[in-house]
Amino acid sequence: MTSTDLSRHLSSFLPTDQVSTAEDVLDAHASDKWHASALPDVVVFAHTTEDVAKTVAFAHQHGIPVYTRAAGTGHIAGCVPVHGGILISTEPMNEILEISPSDGTAVVQPGVITGELQQAVREHGWYYPPDPASLKECTLGGNVATNAGGPRCLKYGVTKQYILGLTVVLADGQVLKTGGRCHKNSTGFDLTSLMVGSEGMLGIITEITVRLIPHPQTRAMLGASFPDFAAAAAAVQAILDAGTLPSALEITDGFTMNAARDYLGADKLPPGDAYLMIEIDGNTETVARELPTLRDFLLEHQALRIDEAPNEDACERIWQLRRDFSYSLKHTGLTKLNEDIVVPRSKLVALVEFAEQLQQDTGIPVACFGHAGDGNIHTNIMVADYDDPEIKAKADAALDRLFTWVIENDGVISGEHGIGLAKKPWITQALGETSMEVHRQIKQTLDPKNILNPGKFLD
């Protein structure tokens, strides 16, 4: 069926301004933040669950691929329409439908920006903790599709811990309701969790009920530099062994520190080849008491310099440095292949040592920083030009070595981004044959015609 035919059929049951084959619209929906790109045949701008259900039922009847996209902030090409077909944009579905402090819940559409939900519930004194780095632009629908994380998942958990219920359009257009408003639910199989992280391959999420918790009274931070990564990693373990559970615990390696010195100026960075950011939150009196105790503890564990942030504004200055690390790596002029691998915390130093050896062996710079508290270290392969076939081959070989090492050391190849196209070559190695077969059986049951996000890791 041609793009024109698709547009004509879809416009017979959807408003014409919600269906587009315009070149600029197709191009804008062809990719995410990874390098892969493919044009859909038509884009449908969904406003309601009914819009999605009608579109998917039509696609199911005619065997047409369906892809779902909102803000396109993913790093795995999870929403790239590799087989063309219909791309459903849920970006217009951006309403916060309800905030209920009495139930500790909020109900949102999938196009709601994560940071906007956080701000809205905070005005009621409540908290939605998941905080991916792109929270000012990413959507709740994308967060659910990839089970997104963020720095504060150490204390508060990732997206799936906050999803109570979903409305999902299945592959034949039927509408499934999972879970609900209750914070405990042992009724039947946990279909809600099955959908979280399914990357649009089992259904299309059109409504989300999230769990809220009371917002902590205050927060504070310490930014500590260390002579090397090993010392910083030892401090991470010591903090947790001492019975302290920070809300965030971020670590940065020497390569990233040096890139930041080049980008921001040498005087803007503390001495040392590793940096640790520790955030604590809770009652005002408790945080005020814990901060100096934690500072003294870090000085006892080889910290070279400690910057204190006792209030919100000061915390933001330290978090801005964390954001500047990403900009610093971009400033190198290299393309950053951002891999969100996870290793057991005891393997943090081994991971960085492996990354240094990988850099020596391949000549490709490797930068490590991220969520030290749960072992989710973003290991960035820094390449000159990923479109160059020779450079791409070397980079892919380096990635293969990285993922193989991670799997052999009891780690996982994705902690918060998902698999998509980016990690497709390694999925069987990561899951094992039996698990892959179970994944395929679930997919076959829910999507027998394989129209939902085809071409990704289950194909």
Tab-separated table of C-alpha atoms in Angstrom:
chain	number	residue	atom	x	y	z
A	1	MET	CA	0.000	0.000	0.000
A	2	THR	CA	1.502	3.371	-1.003
A	3	SER	CA	1.861	6.341	1.311
A	4	THR	CA	-0.972	8.054	-0.510
A	5	ASP	CA	-3.241	5.037	-0.112
A	6	LEU	CA	-2.349	4.727	3.558
A	7	SER	CA	-3.069	8.391	4.151
A	8	ARG	CA	-6.400	8.158	2.361
A	9	HIS	CA	-7.525	5.090	4.338
A	10	LEU	CA	-6.412	6.517	7.679
A	11	SER	CA	-8.126	9.836	6.942
A	12	SER	CA	-11.394	7.979	6.487
A	13	PHE	CA	-11.612	7.393	10.254
A	14	LEU	CA	-9.196	10.019	11.662
A	15	PRO	CA	-9.250	13.819	11.265
A	16	THR	CA	-7.167	14.721	8.228
A	17	ASP	CA	-4.912	17.045	10.253
A	18	GLN	CA	-3.833	14.047	12.345
A	19	VAL	CA	-2.460	12.174	9.320
A	20	SER	CA	0.617	13.363	7.443
A	21	THR	CA	2.882	12.262	4.620
A	22	ALA	CA	4.686	15.620	4.403
A	23	GLU	CA	8.397	15.162	3.782
A	24	ASP	CA	9.491	17.264	6.754
A	25	VAL	CA	7.125	15.401	9.091
A	26	LEU	CA	8.324	11.983	7.934
A	27	ASP	CA	11.943	13.087	8.302
A	28	ALA	CA	11.351	14.423	11.817
A	29	HIS	CA	9.992	11.026	12.880
A	30	ALA	CA	12.678	8.870	11.267
A	31	SER	CA	15.142	8.592	14.168
A	32	ASP	CA	15.970	9.172	17.799
A	33	LYS	CA	19.357	10.151	19.306
A	34	TRP	CA	21.120	7.069	17.929
A	35	HIS	CA	22.576	7.194	14.418
A	36	ALA	CA	20.029	4.913	12.660
A	37	SER	CA	17.274	6.470	10.547
A	38	ALA	CA	14.377	5.190	8.433
A	39	LEU	CA	11.349	7.002	7.045
A	40	PRO	CA	7.814	5.908	7.919
A	41	ASP	CA	5.233	5.897	5.126
A	42	VAL	CA	2.817	7.985	7.165
A	43	VAL	CA	2.674	9.650	10.579
A	44	VAL	CA	-0.477	9.560	12.703
A	45	PHE	CA	-0.743	12.129	15.494
A	46	ALA	CA	-2.861	10.368	18.107
A	47	HIS	CA	-4.948	12.373	20.560
A	48	THR	CA	-6.906	9.573	22.246
A	49	THR	CA	-6.793	5.875	22.997
A	50	GLU	CA	-9.513	5.472	20.392
A	51	ASP	CA	-7.275	7.075	17.730
A	52	VAL	CA	-4.560	4.536	18.499
A	53	ALA	CA	-6.985	1.594	18.659
A	54	LYS	CA	-8.569	2.400	15.284
A	55	THR	CA	-5.176	2.882	13.652
A	56	VAL	CA	-3.745	-0.354	15.040
A	57	ALA	CA	-6.886	-2.352	14.144
A	58	PHE	CA	-6.564	-1.110	10.553
A	59	ALA	CA	-2.856	-1.978	10.483
A	60	HIS	CA	-3.563	-5.445	11.903
A	61	GLN	CA	-6.184	-6.101	9.256
A	62	HIS	CA	-3.771	-5.192	6.439
A	63	GLY	CA	-0.510	-6.435	7.971
A	64	ILE	CA	1.086	-2.982	8.111
A	65	PRO	CA	4.004	-2.275	10.507
A	66	VAL	CA	3.245	0.134	13.359
A	67	TYR	CA	5.871	2.096	15.287
A	68	THR	CA	5.332	4.416	18.243
A	69	ARG	CA	7.268	7.568	19.060
A	70	ALA	CA	6.887	10.602	21.292
A	71	ALA	CA	9.833	12.945	21.978
A	72	GLY	CA	12.469	10.740	20.323
A	73	THR	CA	15.024	11.134	23.123
A	74	GLY	CA	16.026	7.450	23.205
A	75	HIS	CA	19.576	6.212	22.591
A	76	ILE	CA	18.862	2.783	21.049
A	77	ALA	CA	16.846	3.467	17.856
A	78	GLY	CA	13.905	1.817	19.604
A	79	CYS	CA	11.352	3.932	17.746
A	80	VAL	CA	13.025	3.930	14.305
A	81	PRO	CA	10.511	2.644	11.678
A	82	VAL	CA	12.935	0.271	9.956
A	83	HIS	CA	10.164	-1.283	7.815
A	84	GLY	CA	8.273	1.926	7.065
A	85	GLY	CA	4.549	1.644	7.652
A	86	ILE	CA	2.641	3.753	10.164
A	87	LEU	CA	4.356	5.751	12.863
A	88	ILE	CA	2.001	6.746	15.673
A	89	SER	CA	3.128	9.862	17.498
A	90	THR	CA	1.783	10.044	21.051
A	91	GLU	CA	3.325	13.472	21.558
A	92	PRO	CA	-0.098	15.202	21.337
A	93	MET	CA	-1.347	12.993	24.198
A	94	ASN	CA	0.296	15.265	26.754
A	95	GLU	CA	-2.297	15.867	29.476
A	96	ILE	CA	-1.919	15.204	33.188
A	97	LEU	CA	-5.405	13.797	33.686
A	98	GLU	CA	-5.427	13.624	37.480
A	99	ILE	CA	-3.253	14.172	40.539
A	100	SER	CA	-4.661	12.478	43.635
A	101	PRO	CA	-2.605	13.043	46.805
A	102	SER	CA	-5.237	11.156	48.810
A	103	ASP	CA	-4.533	8.027	46.743
A	104	GLY	CA	-0.855	8.792	46.169
A	105	THR	CA	-1.369	8.532	42.412
A	106	ALA	CA	-1.377	10.527	39.212
A	107	VAL	CA	-2.902	9.582	35.852
A	108	VAL	CA	-1.169	10.847	32.734
A	109	GLN	CA	-1.131	10.428	29.000
A	110	PRO	CA	2.066	9.041	27.439
A	111	GLY	CA	3.174	12.348	25.882
A	112	VAL	CA	3.530	14.126	29.244
A	113	ILE	CA	7.089	15.384	29.817
A	114	THR	CA	8.612	13.689	32.869
A	115	GLY	CA	9.933	16.897	34.421
A	116	GLU	CA	6.553	18.588	34.027
A	117	LEU	CA	4.871	15.786	35.966
A	118	GLN	CA	7.491	16.101	38.694
A	119	GLN	CA	6.859	19.826	38.970
A	120	ALA	CA	3.078	19.443	38.947
A	121	VAL	CA	2.991	16.869	41.750
A	122	ARG	CA	5.562	18.807	43.794
A	123	GLU	CA	3.110	21.697	43.960
A	124	HIS	CA	0.923	19.280	45.954
A	125	GLY	CA	3.858	18.297	48.192
A	126	TRP	CA	4.317	14.956	46.425
A	127	TYR	CA	7.123	13.334	44.487
A	128	TYR	CA	7.560	11.278	41.314
A	129	PRO	CA	11.203	10.167	41.742
A	130	PRO	CA	12.339	8.625	38.400
A	131	ASP	CA	14.693	11.194	36.860
A	132	PRO	CA	16.320	10.281	33.540
A	133	ALA	CA	18.919	12.803	32.401
A	134	SER	CA	16.566	13.962	29.650
A	135	LEU	CA	13.661	14.550	32.063
A	136	LYS	CA	13.053	18.052	30.694
A	137	GLU	CA	12.287	16.633	27.241
A	138	CYS	CA	11.558	12.897	27.525
A	139	THR	CA	8.015	11.576	27.981
A	140	LEU	CA	6.374	9.191	30.424
A	141	GLY	CA	5.404	6.896	27.560
A	142	GLY	CA	9.021	6.563	26.475
A	143	ASN	CA	10.116	6.090	30.088
A	144	VAL	CA	7.662	3.215	30.499
A	145	ALA	CA	8.606	1.663	27.153
A	146	THR	CA	12.289	1.485	28.148
A	147	ASN	CA	11.946	1.266	31.945
A	148	ALA	CA	14.030	4.423	32.260
A	149	GLY	CA	16.186	5.100	35.303
A	150	GLY	CA	18.292	8.048	36.419
A	151	PRO	CA	20.635	9.136	39.219
A	152	ARG	CA	18.064	8.846	42.019
A	153	CYS	CA	17.149	5.250	41.245
A	154	LEU	CA	19.743	4.184	43.835
A	155	LYS	CA	17.369	5.134	46.643
A	156	TYR	CA	14.036	5.312	44.898
A	157	GLY	CA	14.105	2.761	42.085
A	158	VAL	CA	13.476	2.977	38.343
A	159	THR	CA	10.287	3.623	36.388
A	160	LYS	CA	8.718	0.187	36.897
A	161	GLN	CA	8.582	0.701	40.676
A	162	TYR	CA	6.164	3.612	40.102
A	163	ILE	CA	3.767	2.203	37.507
A	164	LEU	CA	0.513	1.020	39.068
A	165	GLY	CA	-1.644	0.676	35.981
A	166	LEU	CA	-1.663	1.071	32.212
A	167	THR	CA	-4.041	1.380	29.312
A	168	VAL	CA	-2.514	-0.490	26.388
A	169	VAL	CA	-3.696	-0.938	22.811
A	170	LEU	CA	-2.865	-4.478	21.723
A	171	ALA	CA	-1.753	-5.551	18.254
A	172	ASP	CA	-5.298	-6.235	17.022
A	173	GLY	CA	-6.680	-2.924	18.323
A	174	GLN	CA	-8.180	-4.282	21.543
A	175	VAL	CA	-7.746	-2.072	24.612
A	176	LEU	CA	-6.188	-3.731	27.670
A	177	LYS	CA	-6.387	-2.272	31.180
A	178	THR	CA	-3.723	-3.501	33.604
A	179	GLY	CA	-3.358	-2.831	37.313
A	180	GLY	CA	-5.167	0.186	38.736
A	181	ARG	CA	-4.894	2.744	41.540
A	182	CYS	CA	-4.009	0.364	44.361
A	183	HIS	CA	-0.448	0.317	45.678
A	184	LYS	CA	-0.617	-3.443	46.300
A	185	ASN	CA	-2.053	-5.869	43.782
A	186	SER	CA	-1.593	-9.649	43.583
A	187	THR	CA	-4.562	-10.266	41.313
A	188	GLY	CA	-3.533	-12.396	38.348
A	189	PHE	CA	-0.320	-12.158	36.344
A	190	ASP	CA	1.575	-8.871	36.574
A	191	LEU	CA	0.744	-7.648	33.075
A	192	THR	CA	1.706	-4.103	34.022
A	193	SER	CA	5.324	-5.095	34.625
A	194	LEU	CA	5.283	-7.149	31.419
A	195	MET	CA	4.497	-4.012	29.430
A	196	VAL	CA	7.069	-1.843	31.206
A	197	GLY	CA	10.285	-2.080	29.203
A	198	SER	CA	8.659	-3.886	26.258
A	199	GLU	CA	9.754	-1.133	23.816
A	200	GLY	CA	6.447	-0.975	21.944
A	201	MET	CA	6.646	-4.600	20.792
A	202	LEU	CA	3.753	-5.942	22.890
A	203	GLY	CA	1.349	-3.000	22.878
A	204	ILE	CA	1.042	0.778	22.682
A	205	ILE	CA	0.648	2.587	25.996
A	206	THR	CA	-2.015	5.309	25.973
A	207	GLU	CA	-2.584	6.013	29.686
A	208	ILE	CA	-0.381	5.603	32.752
A	209	THR	CA	-1.236	5.536	36.447
A	210	VAL	CA	1.842	6.296	38.532
A	211	ARG	CA	2.603	5.955	42.221
A	212	LEU	CA	3.553	9.117	44.110
A	213	ILE	CA	5.358	9.473	47.439
A	214	PRO	CA	5.635	12.446	49.809
A	215	HIS	CA	8.312	14.885	48.689
A	216	PRO	CA	11.375	15.036	50.974
A	217	GLN	CA	11.656	18.297	52.889
A	218	THR	CA	15.121	19.145	51.613
A	219	ARG	CA	18.248	17.831	49.927
A	220	ALA	CA	21.966	18.531	50.074
A	221	MET	CA	25.049	17.410	48.162
A	222	LEU	CA	28.763	16.885	48.381
A	223	GLY	CA	31.098	16.923	45.383
A	224	ALA	CA	34.334	15.123	46.209
A	225	SER	CA	37.449	14.678	44.081
A	226	PHE	CA	39.758	11.674	44.493
A	227	PRO	CA	43.259	10.807	43.312
A	228	ASP	CA	41.959	8.015	41.070
A	229	PHE	CA	38.877	5.996	40.181
A	230	ALA	CA	39.797	3.132	42.512
A	231	ALA	CA	39.761	5.462	45.520
A	232	ALA	CA	36.405	6.937	44.509
A	233	ALA	CA	34.909	3.475	43.979
A	234	ALA	CA	36.180	2.374	47.388
A	235	ALA	CA	34.485	5.407	48.917
A	236	VAL	CA	31.210	4.416	47.218
A	237	GLN	CA	31.307	0.985	48.833
A	238	ALA	CA	32.342	2.445	52.189
A	239	ILE	CA	29.408	4.890	52.172
A	240	LEU	CA	26.907	2.095	51.579
A	241	ASP	CA	28.605	-0.280	54.017
A	242	ALA	CA	28.338	2.433	56.678
A	243	GLY	CA	24.549	2.315	56.409
A	244	THR	CA	24.042	5.526	54.422
A	245	LEU	CA	21.684	5.372	51.429
A	246	PRO	CA	22.130	8.533	49.346
A	247	SER	CA	19.427	9.532	46.900
A	248	ALA	CA	22.131	9.717	44.211
A	249	LEU	CA	25.734	8.616	43.997
A	250	GLU	CA	27.491	9.567	40.735
A	251	ILE	CA	31.074	8.814	39.718
A	252	THR	CA	33.296	10.206	36.946
A	253	ASP	CA	36.603	8.947	35.540
A	254	GLY	CA	39.817	10.759	34.619
A	255	PHE	CA	39.151	10.938	30.878
A	256	THR	CA	35.872	12.760	31.505
A	257	MET	CA	37.489	15.046	34.090
A	258	ASN	CA	40.202	16.037	31.610
A	259	ALA	CA	37.615	16.669	28.884
A	260	ALA	CA	35.732	18.919	31.326
A	261	ARG	CA	38.929	20.833	32.158
A	262	ASP	CA	39.457	21.448	28.464
A	263	TYR	CA	35.833	22.544	27.981
A	264	LEU	CA	35.212	24.541	31.157
A	265	GLY	CA	38.730	25.634	32.068
A	266	ALA	CA	41.231	23.928	34.345
A	267	ASP	CA	40.313	26.165	37.292
A	268	LYS	CA	36.661	25.046	37.150
A	269	LEU	CA	37.476	21.453	38.116
A	270	PRO	CA	38.924	20.155	41.376
A	271	PRO	CA	42.214	18.196	41.412
A	272	GLY	CA	42.324	14.440	40.934
A	273	ASP	CA	41.352	11.848	38.342
A	274	ALA	CA	37.927	10.935	39.728
A	275	TYR	CA	34.929	12.819	41.046
A	276	LEU	CA	32.077	11.651	43.251
A	277	MET	CA	28.730	13.406	43.678
A	278	ILE	CA	26.636	12.389	46.676
A	279	GLU	CA	23.104	13.661	47.193
A	280	ILE	CA	21.130	13.059	50.384
A	281	ASP	CA	17.549	14.041	51.109
A	282	GLY	CA	14.952	13.790	53.857
A	283	ASN	CA	13.861	15.845	56.853
A	284	THR	CA	15.653	19.182	57.241
A	285	GLU	CA	17.151	18.360	60.642
A	286	THR	CA	18.361	14.938	59.524
A	287	VAL	CA	20.036	16.230	56.363
A	288	ALA	CA	21.735	19.062	58.278
A	289	ARG	CA	23.140	16.499	60.705
A	290	GLU	CA	24.214	13.972	58.051
A	291	LEU	CA	26.024	16.365	55.708
A	292	PRO	CA	29.064	17.239	57.910
A	293	THR	CA	29.314	13.620	59.082
A	294	LEU	CA	29.436	12.438	55.470
A	295	ARG	CA	32.001	15.128	54.653
A	296	ASP	CA	34.323	13.931	57.412
A	297	PHE	CA	33.795	10.333	56.301
A	298	LEU	CA	34.917	11.160	52.747
A	299	LEU	CA	38.028	12.958	53.998
A	300	GLU	CA	38.918	9.768	55.858
A	301	HIS	CA	38.604	7.871	52.554
A	302	GLN	CA	41.147	9.787	50.414
A	303	ALA	CA	38.976	12.678	49.215
A	304	LEU	CA	41.234	15.506	47.980
A	305	ARG	CA	38.689	18.304	48.003
A	306	ILE	CA	35.008	18.483	48.932
A	307	ASP	CA	32.487	21.044	47.711
A	308	GLU	CA	29.424	21.389	49.941
A	309	ALA	CA	25.928	22.160	48.693
A	310	PRO	CA	23.618	22.594	51.701
A	311	ASN	CA	20.575	23.878	49.789
A	312	GLU	CA	18.649	23.525	46.513
A	313	ASP	CA	20.527	26.239	44.595
A	314	ALA	CA	23.911	24.899	45.594
A	315	CYS	CA	22.827	21.367	44.651
A	316	GLU	CA	21.915	22.576	41.194
A	317	ARG	CA	25.433	23.952	40.736
A	318	ILE	CA	26.902	20.504	41.364
A	319	TRP	CA	24.317	18.865	39.113
A	320	GLN	CA	25.210	21.400	36.430
A	321	LEU	CA	28.786	20.129	36.604
A	322	ARG	CA	27.430	16.610	36.059
A	323	ARG	CA	25.513	17.850	32.996
A	324	ASP	CA	28.641	19.678	31.808
A	325	PHE	CA	30.488	16.362	31.731
A	326	SER	CA	28.261	15.274	28.829
A	327	TYR	CA	28.797	18.585	27.033
A	328	SER	CA	32.533	18.251	27.653
A	329	LEU	CA	32.630	14.900	25.891
A	330	LYS	CA	30.704	16.357	22.952
A	331	HIS	CA	33.206	19.242	22.886
A	332	THR	CA	35.979	16.765	22.073
A	333	GLY	CA	34.489	16.576	18.566
A	334	LEU	CA	34.100	12.818	18.875
A	335	THR	CA	30.853	10.870	18.487
A	336	LYS	CA	29.760	9.414	21.825
A	337	LEU	CA	28.401	5.864	21.703
A	338	ASN	CA	26.613	5.953	25.045
A	339	GLU	CA	26.363	2.443	26.516
A	340	ASP	CA	24.313	2.052	29.702
A	341	ILE	CA	25.852	-1.188	30.934
A	342	VAL	CA	25.516	-2.348	34.547
A	343	VAL	CA	27.975	-4.359	36.611
A	344	PRO	CA	27.903	-5.512	40.228
A	345	ARG	CA	29.257	-2.699	42.408
A	346	SER	CA	32.245	-4.840	43.320
A	347	LYS	CA	33.287	-4.746	39.639
A	348	LEU	CA	33.391	-0.940	39.234
A	349	VAL	CA	37.171	-0.699	39.353
A	350	ALA	CA	37.551	-3.767	37.135
A	351	LEU	CA	35.224	-2.155	34.583
A	352	VAL	CA	37.282	1.026	34.387
A	353	GLU	CA	40.500	-0.989	34.209
A	354	PHE	CA	38.999	-2.969	31.344
A	355	ALA	CA	37.917	0.281	29.643
A	356	GLU	CA	41.472	1.642	29.944
A	357	GLN	CA	42.878	-1.554	28.432
A	358	LEU	CA	40.276	-1.417	25.658
A	359	GLN	CA	41.357	2.139	24.902
A	360	GLN	CA	45.013	1.103	24.723
A	361	ASP	CA	44.278	-1.889	22.493
A	362	THR	CA	42.004	-0.106	20.025
A	363	GLY	CA	43.171	3.508	20.122
A	364	ILE	CA	39.527	4.507	20.731
A	365	PRO	CA	39.007	6.753	23.772
A	366	VAL	CA	36.612	5.398	26.410
A	367	ALA	CA	34.918	7.619	29.000
A	368	CYS	CA	33.154	6.226	32.065
A	369	PHE	CA	30.730	8.052	34.325
A	370	GLY	CA	27.339	7.448	35.844
A	371	HIS	CA	25.372	5.872	38.637
A	372	ALA	CA	28.001	4.333	40.904
A	373	GLY	CA	25.553	3.314	43.615
A	374	ASP	CA	23.894	0.658	41.466
A	375	GLY	CA	26.773	-0.146	39.102
A	376	ASN	CA	25.114	1.521	36.092
A	377	ILE	CA	28.214	3.138	34.583
A	378	HIS	CA	27.743	4.811	31.224
A	379	THR	CA	30.711	3.553	29.220
A	380	ASN	CA	31.116	5.860	26.251
A	381	ILE	CA	33.032	4.696	23.189
A	382	MET	CA	34.317	7.927	21.647
A	383	VAL	CA	34.778	7.636	17.862
A	384	ALA	CA	35.853	10.151	15.230
A	385	ASP	CA	33.246	9.342	12.572
A	386	TYR	CA	30.831	6.450	13.068
A	387	ASP	CA	29.649	6.793	9.459
A	388	ASP	CA	33.111	5.846	8.216
A	389	PRO	CA	32.973	2.058	7.537
A	390	GLU	CA	36.486	1.398	8.827
A	391	ILE	CA	35.960	3.385	12.033
A	392	LYS	CA	32.526	1.827	12.523
A	393	ALA	CA	33.996	-1.675	12.224
A	394	LYS	CA	36.622	-0.875	14.881
A	395	ALA	CA	34.010	0.692	17.164
A	396	ASP	CA	31.640	-2.272	16.789
A	397	ALA	CA	34.498	-4.639	17.610
A	398	ALA	CA	35.207	-2.568	20.734
A	399	LEU	CA	31.533	-2.711	21.700
A	400	ASP	CA	31.569	-6.465	21.220
A	401	ARG	CA	34.505	-6.763	23.603
A	402	LEU	CA	32.766	-4.461	26.109
A	403	PHE	CA	29.444	-6.297	26.094
A	404	THR	CA	31.125	-9.712	26.218
A	405	TRP	CA	33.195	-8.623	29.225
A	406	VAL	CA	30.114	-7.237	30.976
A	407	ILE	CA	28.111	-10.432	30.449
A	408	GLU	CA	31.020	-12.616	31.593
A	409	ASN	CA	31.283	-10.494	34.760
A	410	ASP	CA	27.639	-10.950	35.796
A	411	GLY	CA	26.519	-7.626	34.344
A	412	VAL	CA	23.782	-6.626	31.906
A	413	ILE	CA	24.046	-4.726	28.625
A	414	SER	CA	21.311	-2.201	29.427
A	415	GLY	CA	20.260	-0.651	32.699
A	416	GLU	CA	17.884	2.060	31.497
A	417	HIS	CA	17.998	2.682	27.729
A	418	GLY	CA	16.707	-0.658	26.425
A	419	ILE	CA	17.846	-2.769	23.468
A	420	GLY	CA	16.267	-1.415	20.258
A	421	LEU	CA	18.582	-1.682	17.267
A	422	ALA	CA	21.700	-0.511	19.096
A	423	LYS	CA	22.157	-3.673	21.189
A	424	LYS	CA	20.297	-6.128	18.965
A	425	PRO	CA	23.459	-8.071	17.943
A	426	TRP	CA	24.154	-9.002	21.583
A	427	ILE	CA	20.666	-9.785	22.894
A	428	THR	CA	20.830	-13.590	22.581
A	429	GLN	CA	24.240	-13.637	24.247
A	430	ALA	CA	22.826	-11.447	27.033
A	431	LEU	CA	19.575	-13.365	27.628
A	432	GLY	CA	20.451	-16.929	26.641
A	433	GLU	CA	18.570	-19.190	24.236
A	434	THR	CA	15.830	-20.270	26.662
A	435	SER	CA	14.993	-16.726	27.691
A	436	MET	CA	15.009	-15.593	24.052
A	437	GLU	CA	12.549	-18.348	23.170
A	438	VAL	CA	10.217	-17.305	25.998
A	439	HIS	CA	10.411	-13.711	24.733
A	440	ARG	CA	9.483	-14.906	21.239
A	441	GLN	CA	6.540	-16.944	22.546
A	442	ILE	CA	5.151	-13.948	24.408
A	443	LYS	CA	5.546	-11.797	21.298
A	444	GLN	CA	3.879	-14.435	19.110
A	445	THR	CA	0.925	-14.669	21.484
A	446	LEU	CA	0.305	-10.919	21.753
A	447	ASP	CA	1.359	-9.923	18.230
A	448	PRO	CA	1.043	-12.956	15.909
A	449	LYS	CA	1.375	-10.839	12.759
A	450	ASN	CA	4.482	-9.059	14.121
A	451	ILE	CA	3.234	-5.582	13.263
A	452	LEU	CA	4.305	-3.812	16.469
A	453	ASN	CA	7.806	-2.341	16.173
A	454	PRO	CA	9.120	-5.078	13.854
A	455	GLY	CA	12.807	-5.311	13.013
A	456	LYS	CA	14.019	-4.898	16.581
A	457	PHE	CA	15.672	-7.376	18.901
A	458	LEU	CA	13.076	-10.173	18.635
A	459	ASP	CA	13.406	-10.469	14.855
